[in-house]
Amino acid sequence: MTNLDELRKLEAFADDEEFLKALREVKTANKARLAAYIKRTLDIDVDIDSLFDVQVKRLHEYKRQLLLVLYIIIIYQRMLKNPMMEYQSRTFIFAAKAAPVYAMAKNIIRLIHAVAQKIAETPQVCDRLKIVFLPDYCVSLAEVIIPAADLSEQISLAGMEASGTGCRKLMLNGALTIGTLDGANVEMAQEVGDDNIFIFGMTAKEVEERRSSYSPWDIYHTDQEIRNAIDAIRNNTFCPQEPSAFQSIVQSLLDFGDHYMLLADLKSYMATQDRVNALYKDEMEWTRKSLLNIARSGKFSSDRTIREYADQIWKISPIIPE
Ligand SMILES: *Cc1c(COP(=O)(O)O)cnc(C)c1O
């Protein structure tokens, strides 16, 4: 417990089927515990055999919870169009908090709830898609959610996240990451290897180069799926009782120039989510990568960080108590 790098020794079990089976059972038990919590607090039934897709963090536009919502809407629309379409069933688990005055964040939270309700009411999709938004995100809740995650969403616009800590908590608990090359994701990719993490989207440099000429309208006009998703938000599909409830979201994506460049990364994000689904079908291979994520997360110990500060910046040495 005082030397997290020891986790590396788990790599020796990466091809041990018995071990991987046991690891999978731990994850399943953690998913069952979260499912019970969801049932208790929200009275929603979730399928623990579905992929638990988790985005838990402060609600902020740069963290792009809305990017995941757009993806869910696109899948929802594909399923409506083609009810027989194959799709790995998923439970999307959100938790987030935002300052009371952060109106856009509140509006995004409301949209997540509205899409969740619409999906729950639609028989063709509700057996394969489910959205759960857990209230009151805090450390105690994180302790129940994070060990139950299959997939960790770390999808901020490259160049925006200084570091992030949630990403490592999820890695340490065996979630696979889908993320941009932003914040600590960069170091995580280096540690775990490109084959064991789902990286998508623009780099910080590409964001910078593209920004001056970027127009979300170009994407809106050329990509029909993306257009349909935004139009569904605009046309009150998700909030018929209050027209224009989500007008500010549509405006920020189009009229105000999509500052966090969601539409620019959406196609790459969708293609990468397809790869996630394909891998999840292969239980052993998924669990092997999960194990490698755990085994290679030792670097992200806070003990290691503090030791480095002590050595390199503060130039102090530990006092060993007698
Ligand atoms: C880890 C944590 C955060 C920070 O999450 P990020 O993904 O790094 O933004 C915020 N709130 C709680 C309760 C946490 O446990």
Short mmCIF file of C-alpha atoms and ligand atoms in Angstrom, two decimals:
data_model
loop_
_atom_site.label_atom_id
_atom_site.label_comp_id
_atom_site.label_asym_id
_atom_site.label_seq_id
_atom_site.Cartn_x
_atom_site.Cartn_y
_atom_site.Cartn_z
CA MET A 1 0.00 0.00 0.00
CA THR A 2 2.97 2.35 0.41
CA ASN A 3 4.52 1.47 -2.95
CA LEU A 4 1.89 1.51 -5.65
CA ASP A 5 4.44 0.57 -8.33
CA GLU A 6 4.21 -2.96 -6.91
CA LEU A 7 0.99 -3.21 -8.94
CA ARG A 8 3.28 -3.87 -11.92
CA LYS A 9 3.63 -7.43 -10.68
CA LEU A 10 0.03 -8.03 -11.77
CA GLU A 11 1.21 -7.94 -15.38
CA ALA A 12 2.42 -11.50 -14.89
CA PHE A 13 -1.24 -12.56 -14.75
CA ALA A 14 -2.30 -10.84 -17.98
CA ASP A 15 -2.72 -14.18 -19.78
CA ASP A 16 -3.94 -16.19 -16.79
CA GLU A 17 -7.57 -16.94 -17.60
CA GLU A 18 -8.44 -17.96 -14.04
CA PHE A 19 -7.06 -14.71 -12.70
CA LEU A 20 -8.89 -12.66 -15.33
CA LYS A 21 -12.11 -14.46 -14.49
CA ALA A 22 -11.66 -13.62 -10.83
CA LEU A 23 -10.93 -9.99 -11.70
CA ARG A 24 -14.08 -9.87 -13.78
CA GLU A 25 -16.08 -11.20 -10.83
CA VAL A 26 -14.78 -8.34 -8.68
CA LYS A 27 -15.92 -5.83 -11.28
CA THR A 28 -19.31 -7.51 -11.55
CA ALA A 29 -19.76 -7.40 -7.76
CA ASN A 30 -18.89 -3.69 -7.78
CA LYS A 31 -21.43 -3.13 -10.57
CA ALA A 32 -24.06 -4.97 -8.53
CA ARG A 33 -23.33 -2.74 -5.54
CA LEU A 34 -23.74 0.40 -7.69
CA ALA A 35 -26.90 -1.05 -9.27
CA ALA A 36 -28.35 -1.55 -5.77
CA TYR A 37 -27.45 2.04 -4.88
CA ILE A 38 -29.14 3.30 -8.06
CA LYS A 39 -32.24 1.24 -7.26
CA ARG A 40 -32.32 2.55 -3.70
CA THR A 41 -31.82 6.22 -4.53
CA LEU A 42 -33.56 6.61 -7.91
CA ASP A 43 -35.70 3.47 -8.16
CA ILE A 44 -34.17 2.67 -11.56
CA ASP A 45 -33.28 -0.90 -12.56
CA VAL A 46 -30.00 -1.25 -14.43
CA ASP A 47 -28.58 -4.33 -16.13
CA ILE A 48 -25.22 -5.25 -14.64
CA ASP A 49 -24.33 -7.12 -17.84
CA SER A 50 -24.49 -3.85 -19.77
CA LEU A 51 -21.35 -1.78 -20.27
CA PHE A 52 -21.14 0.78 -17.45
CA ASP A 53 -20.08 3.98 -19.20
CA VAL A 54 -19.15 6.55 -16.58
CA GLN A 55 -18.65 10.31 -16.68
CA VAL A 56 -18.35 11.75 -13.17
CA LYS A 57 -16.77 15.17 -12.57
CA ARG A 58 -17.75 18.82 -12.21
CA LEU A 59 -20.18 19.87 -14.89
CA HIS A 60 -18.25 22.25 -17.10
CA GLU A 61 -18.49 23.03 -20.78
CA TYR A 62 -14.79 22.29 -21.33
CA LYS A 63 -15.23 18.80 -19.86
CA ARG A 64 -17.80 18.24 -22.61
CA GLN A 65 -20.49 16.14 -20.96
CA LEU A 66 -22.52 17.46 -23.89
CA LEU A 67 -20.29 15.52 -26.30
CA LEU A 68 -21.39 12.28 -24.65
CA VAL A 69 -25.02 13.43 -24.76
CA LEU A 70 -24.73 14.11 -28.51
CA TYR A 71 -23.28 10.62 -28.98
CA ILE A 72 -26.19 9.08 -27.02
CA ILE A 73 -28.73 11.03 -29.08
CA ILE A 74 -27.12 9.82 -32.31
CA ILE A 75 -27.24 6.18 -31.14
CA TYR A 76 -30.86 6.71 -30.05
CA GLN A 77 -31.75 8.04 -33.49
CA ARG A 78 -29.93 5.21 -35.25
CA MET A 79 -31.90 2.68 -33.21
CA LEU A 80 -35.20 4.37 -34.00
CA LYS A 81 -34.36 4.20 -37.68
CA ASN A 82 -33.05 0.66 -37.53
CA PRO A 83 -34.53 -1.19 -34.53
CA MET A 84 -32.62 -4.37 -35.41
CA MET A 85 -29.25 -2.66 -35.30
CA GLU A 86 -26.63 -4.39 -33.21
CA TYR A 87 -25.41 -2.41 -30.21
CA GLN A 88 -23.63 -3.39 -27.02
CA SER A 89 -26.16 -2.42 -24.35
CA ARG A 90 -24.89 0.39 -22.17
CA THR A 91 -25.73 2.13 -18.95
CA PHE A 92 -24.51 5.73 -19.03
CA ILE A 93 -23.81 6.93 -15.52
CA PHE A 94 -23.40 10.64 -14.90
CA ALA A 95 -22.73 12.49 -11.70
CA ALA A 96 -21.76 16.15 -11.60
CA LYS A 97 -22.09 19.33 -9.68
CA ALA A 98 -22.01 22.93 -10.81
CA ALA A 99 -22.05 26.38 -9.25
CA PRO A 100 -25.65 27.61 -8.82
CA VAL A 101 -25.05 30.57 -11.16
CA TYR A 102 -23.57 28.47 -13.98
CA ALA A 103 -26.69 28.54 -16.16
CA MET A 104 -25.27 26.57 -19.10
CA ALA A 105 -24.16 23.76 -16.78
CA LYS A 106 -27.65 23.60 -15.28
CA ASN A 107 -29.14 23.48 -18.76
CA ILE A 108 -26.88 20.58 -19.75
CA ILE A 109 -27.87 18.70 -16.57
CA ARG A 110 -31.48 19.27 -17.52
CA LEU A 111 -30.85 17.99 -21.05
CA ILE A 112 -29.23 14.83 -19.70
CA HIS A 113 -32.35 14.19 -17.62
CA ALA A 114 -34.65 14.94 -20.54
CA VAL A 115 -32.81 12.55 -22.89
CA ALA A 116 -32.80 9.93 -20.12
CA GLN A 117 -36.55 10.19 -19.75
CA LYS A 118 -37.19 10.10 -23.49
CA ILE A 119 -35.07 6.96 -23.88
CA ALA A 120 -36.75 5.30 -20.89
CA GLU A 121 -40.14 5.91 -22.54
CA THR A 122 -39.10 4.50 -25.92
CA PRO A 123 -39.58 0.71 -26.09
CA GLN A 124 -37.34 0.17 -29.16
CA VAL A 125 -34.28 1.52 -27.33
CA CYS A 126 -34.82 1.32 -23.57
CA ASP A 127 -33.54 -2.24 -23.29
CA ARG A 128 -30.15 -1.31 -24.76
CA LEU A 129 -29.66 2.29 -23.62
CA LYS A 130 -30.14 3.71 -20.16
CA ILE A 131 -29.03 6.99 -18.63
CA VAL A 132 -28.67 7.41 -14.88
CA PHE A 133 -27.84 10.79 -13.35
CA LEU A 134 -26.90 10.38 -9.70
CA PRO A 135 -27.41 13.48 -7.57
CA ASP A 136 -25.03 14.99 -5.01
CA TYR A 137 -21.68 13.96 -6.46
CA CYS A 138 -19.17 13.70 -3.62
CA VAL A 139 -16.27 11.49 -2.59
CA SER A 140 -18.50 8.93 -0.86
CA LEU A 141 -20.54 8.56 -4.03
CA ALA A 142 -17.37 8.42 -6.14
CA GLU A 143 -16.27 5.48 -3.98
CA VAL A 144 -19.34 3.54 -5.11
CA ILE A 145 -19.32 4.61 -8.77
CA ILE A 146 -15.64 4.43 -9.71
CA PRO A 147 -14.98 0.75 -8.83
CA ALA A 148 -18.04 -0.17 -10.92
CA ALA A 149 -16.96 1.60 -14.11
CA ASP A 150 -16.14 -0.35 -17.26
CA LEU A 151 -15.47 2.74 -19.36
CA SER A 152 -14.12 6.10 -18.15
CA GLU A 153 -15.08 9.20 -20.13
CA GLN A 154 -12.23 11.77 -20.13
CA ILE A 155 -13.26 13.77 -23.15
CA SER A 156 -12.33 17.40 -22.44
CA LEU A 157 -11.14 19.57 -25.31
CA ALA A 158 -7.37 19.08 -25.65
CA GLY A 159 -5.50 21.92 -24.00
CA MET A 160 -8.18 22.66 -21.38
CA GLU A 161 -7.67 20.17 -18.53
CA ALA A 162 -4.65 21.07 -16.38
CA SER A 163 -4.39 17.56 -15.06
CA GLY A 164 -7.48 15.83 -13.74
CA THR A 165 -7.56 13.26 -10.97
CA GLY A 166 -10.76 11.34 -11.68
CA CYS A 167 -9.14 9.81 -14.76
CA ARG A 168 -6.49 8.05 -12.63
CA LYS A 169 -8.96 6.90 -9.98
CA LEU A 170 -10.91 5.16 -12.73
CA MET A 171 -7.77 3.66 -14.31
CA LEU A 172 -6.61 2.31 -10.94
CA ASN A 173 -10.01 0.64 -10.57
CA GLY A 174 -9.74 -1.16 -13.91
CA ALA A 175 -11.85 1.05 -16.15
CA LEU A 176 -10.69 1.51 -19.73
CA THR A 177 -10.43 5.15 -20.75
CA ILE A 178 -11.93 6.84 -23.77
CA GLY A 179 -10.33 10.23 -23.90
CA THR A 180 -8.59 13.05 -25.66
CA LEU A 181 -4.88 13.81 -25.39
CA ASP A 182 -5.52 16.26 -22.56
CA GLY A 183 -4.36 16.61 -18.97
CA ALA A 184 -3.23 13.41 -17.29
CA ASN A 185 -4.66 11.29 -20.12
CA VAL A 186 -1.40 12.00 -21.93
CA GLU A 187 0.69 10.42 -19.16
CA MET A 188 -1.83 7.60 -18.74
CA ALA A 189 -1.51 6.71 -22.43
CA GLN A 190 2.27 6.68 -22.06
CA GLU A 191 2.10 4.37 -19.06
CA VAL A 192 -0.54 1.95 -20.29
CA GLY A 193 0.31 1.91 -24.02
CA ASP A 194 -1.79 3.00 -26.98
CA ASP A 195 -3.39 -0.45 -27.36
CA ASN A 196 -4.93 -0.26 -23.90
CA ILE A 197 -6.61 3.17 -24.06
CA PHE A 198 -9.07 4.70 -26.53
CA ILE A 199 -7.64 8.04 -27.65
CA PHE A 200 -9.58 10.20 -30.09
CA GLY A 201 -9.94 13.75 -31.33
CA MET A 202 -7.68 16.71 -31.92
CA THR A 203 -4.44 17.34 -30.08
CA ALA A 204 -3.93 20.66 -28.30
CA LYS A 205 -1.81 21.81 -31.23
CA GLU A 206 -4.49 20.88 -33.75
CA VAL A 207 -7.09 22.72 -31.67
CA GLU A 208 -4.94 25.83 -31.81
CA GLU A 209 -4.36 25.56 -35.57
CA ARG A 210 -7.98 24.91 -36.37
CA ARG A 211 -9.63 27.46 -34.12
CA SER A 212 -9.28 30.55 -36.33
CA SER A 213 -11.03 28.95 -39.32
CA TYR A 214 -13.41 26.67 -37.39
CA SER A 215 -17.10 26.85 -38.19
CA PRO A 216 -19.51 24.39 -36.54
CA TRP A 217 -22.00 25.28 -39.26
CA ASP A 218 -19.81 23.54 -41.87
CA ILE A 219 -20.14 20.30 -39.90
CA TYR A 220 -23.83 20.88 -39.25
CA HIS A 221 -24.49 21.32 -42.97
CA THR A 222 -22.38 18.39 -44.17
CA ASP A 223 -23.03 15.69 -41.55
CA GLN A 224 -26.61 14.53 -41.48
CA GLU A 225 -26.40 12.50 -38.25
CA ILE A 226 -24.91 15.41 -36.35
CA ARG A 227 -27.50 17.76 -37.85
CA ASN A 228 -30.34 15.42 -36.83
CA ALA A 229 -29.03 15.23 -33.27
CA ILE A 230 -28.83 19.01 -32.89
CA ASP A 231 -32.20 19.45 -34.57
CA ALA A 232 -33.73 17.00 -32.10
CA ILE A 233 -32.54 19.21 -29.24
CA ARG A 234 -33.78 22.31 -31.02
CA ASN A 235 -37.17 20.84 -32.00
CA ASN A 236 -38.19 19.99 -28.45
CA THR A 237 -37.98 16.24 -28.95
CA PHE A 238 -36.71 15.98 -25.40
CA CYS A 239 -38.81 18.65 -23.72
CA PRO A 240 -42.17 18.99 -25.51
CA GLN A 241 -43.80 20.74 -22.55
CA GLU A 242 -41.36 23.67 -22.71
CA PRO A 243 -40.38 24.83 -26.19
CA SER A 244 -36.93 26.36 -26.40
CA ALA A 245 -35.85 24.89 -23.06
CA PHE A 246 -32.50 23.99 -24.63
CA GLN A 247 -32.12 26.97 -26.93
CA SER A 248 -28.98 28.17 -25.17
CA ILE A 249 -27.30 24.81 -25.81
CA VAL A 250 -28.10 24.88 -29.53
CA GLN A 251 -26.94 28.50 -29.71
CA SER A 252 -23.62 27.73 -28.07
CA LEU A 253 -23.04 24.81 -30.47
CA LEU A 254 -23.87 26.80 -33.59
CA ASP A 255 -24.46 30.57 -33.33
CA PHE A 256 -21.75 31.20 -30.75
CA GLY A 257 -19.16 29.13 -32.60
CA ASP A 258 -18.91 25.96 -30.45
CA HIS A 259 -16.05 27.30 -28.36
CA TYR A 260 -15.19 23.84 -26.97
CA MET A 261 -15.25 22.35 -30.47
CA LEU A 262 -17.55 19.42 -29.74
CA LEU A 263 -18.66 19.04 -33.32
CA ALA A 264 -15.05 18.97 -34.54
CA ASP A 265 -14.31 15.90 -32.38
CA LEU A 266 -17.69 14.16 -32.60
CA LYS A 267 -16.99 12.00 -35.66
CA SER A 268 -13.73 10.71 -34.28
CA TYR A 269 -15.46 10.12 -30.92
CA MET A 270 -18.22 8.06 -32.54
CA ALA A 271 -15.74 5.90 -34.46
CA THR A 272 -13.80 5.29 -31.25
CA GLN A 273 -16.97 4.36 -29.35
CA ASP A 274 -17.53 1.71 -32.06
CA ARG A 275 -14.13 0.26 -31.20
CA VAL A 276 -15.11 0.24 -27.51
CA ASN A 277 -18.22 -1.80 -28.30
CA ALA A 278 -16.28 -4.26 -30.45
CA LEU A 279 -13.71 -4.86 -27.72
CA TYR A 280 -16.31 -5.25 -24.96
CA LYS A 281 -17.72 -8.26 -26.83
CA ASP A 282 -14.42 -10.05 -26.21
CA GLU A 283 -14.67 -10.50 -22.43
CA MET A 284 -11.18 -11.91 -21.91
CA GLU A 285 -9.44 -9.30 -24.03
CA TRP A 286 -11.35 -6.46 -22.32
CA THR A 287 -10.48 -7.82 -18.90
CA ARG A 288 -6.84 -8.29 -19.92
CA LYS A 289 -6.65 -4.61 -20.85
CA SER A 290 -8.44 -3.73 -17.62
CA LEU A 291 -5.77 -5.63 -15.68
CA LEU A 292 -2.99 -3.84 -17.59
CA ASN A 293 -4.60 -0.50 -16.68
CA ILE A 294 -4.54 -1.43 -12.99
CA ALA A 295 -1.00 -2.81 -13.19
CA ARG A 296 0.34 0.32 -14.90
CA SER A 297 -1.39 2.92 -12.73
CA GLY A 298 1.22 2.90 -9.96
CA LYS A 299 2.82 6.10 -11.19
CA PHE A 300 -0.33 8.02 -10.29
CA SER A 301 0.01 7.41 -6.58
CA SER A 302 -0.12 10.64 -4.58
CA ASP A 303 2.78 9.23 -2.50
CA ARG A 304 4.96 9.19 -5.62
CA THR A 305 3.89 12.74 -6.48
CA ILE A 306 4.67 14.09 -3.02
CA ARG A 307 8.00 12.24 -2.98
CA GLU A 308 8.93 13.93 -6.27
CA TYR A 309 7.98 17.35 -4.91
CA ALA A 310 10.01 16.66 -1.79
CA ASP A 311 13.07 15.57 -3.79
CA GLN A 312 13.04 17.93 -6.72
CA ILE A 313 11.22 21.08 -5.66
CA TRP A 314 11.22 21.40 -1.89
CA LYS A 315 14.55 19.55 -1.45
CA ILE A 316 13.49 18.08 1.86
CA SER A 317 13.89 14.57 3.20
CA PRO A 318 11.40 12.58 5.24
CA ILE A 319 11.51 12.47 9.02
CA ILE A 320 11.30 8.88 10.12
CA PRO A 321 9.37 8.76 13.43
CA GLU A 322 11.17 6.87 16.19
C1 LIG B 1 -11.99 13.01 -8.32
C2 LIG B 1 -13.14 13.87 -8.03
C3 LIG B 1 -13.33 15.06 -8.75
C4 LIG B 1 -12.41 15.49 -9.86
O1 LIG B 1 -12.69 14.73 -11.01
P1 LIG B 1 -12.00 15.10 -12.43
O2 LIG B 1 -12.46 14.01 -13.34
O3 LIG B 1 -10.51 15.10 -12.20
O4 LIG B 1 -12.51 16.43 -12.82
C5 LIG B 1 -14.42 15.87 -8.44
N1 LIG B 1 -15.29 15.52 -7.47
C6 LIG B 1 -15.16 14.37 -6.77
C7 LIG B 1 -16.17 14.03 -5.71
C8 LIG B 1 -14.09 13.51 -7.01
O5 LIG B 1 -13.97 12.37 -6.31
#
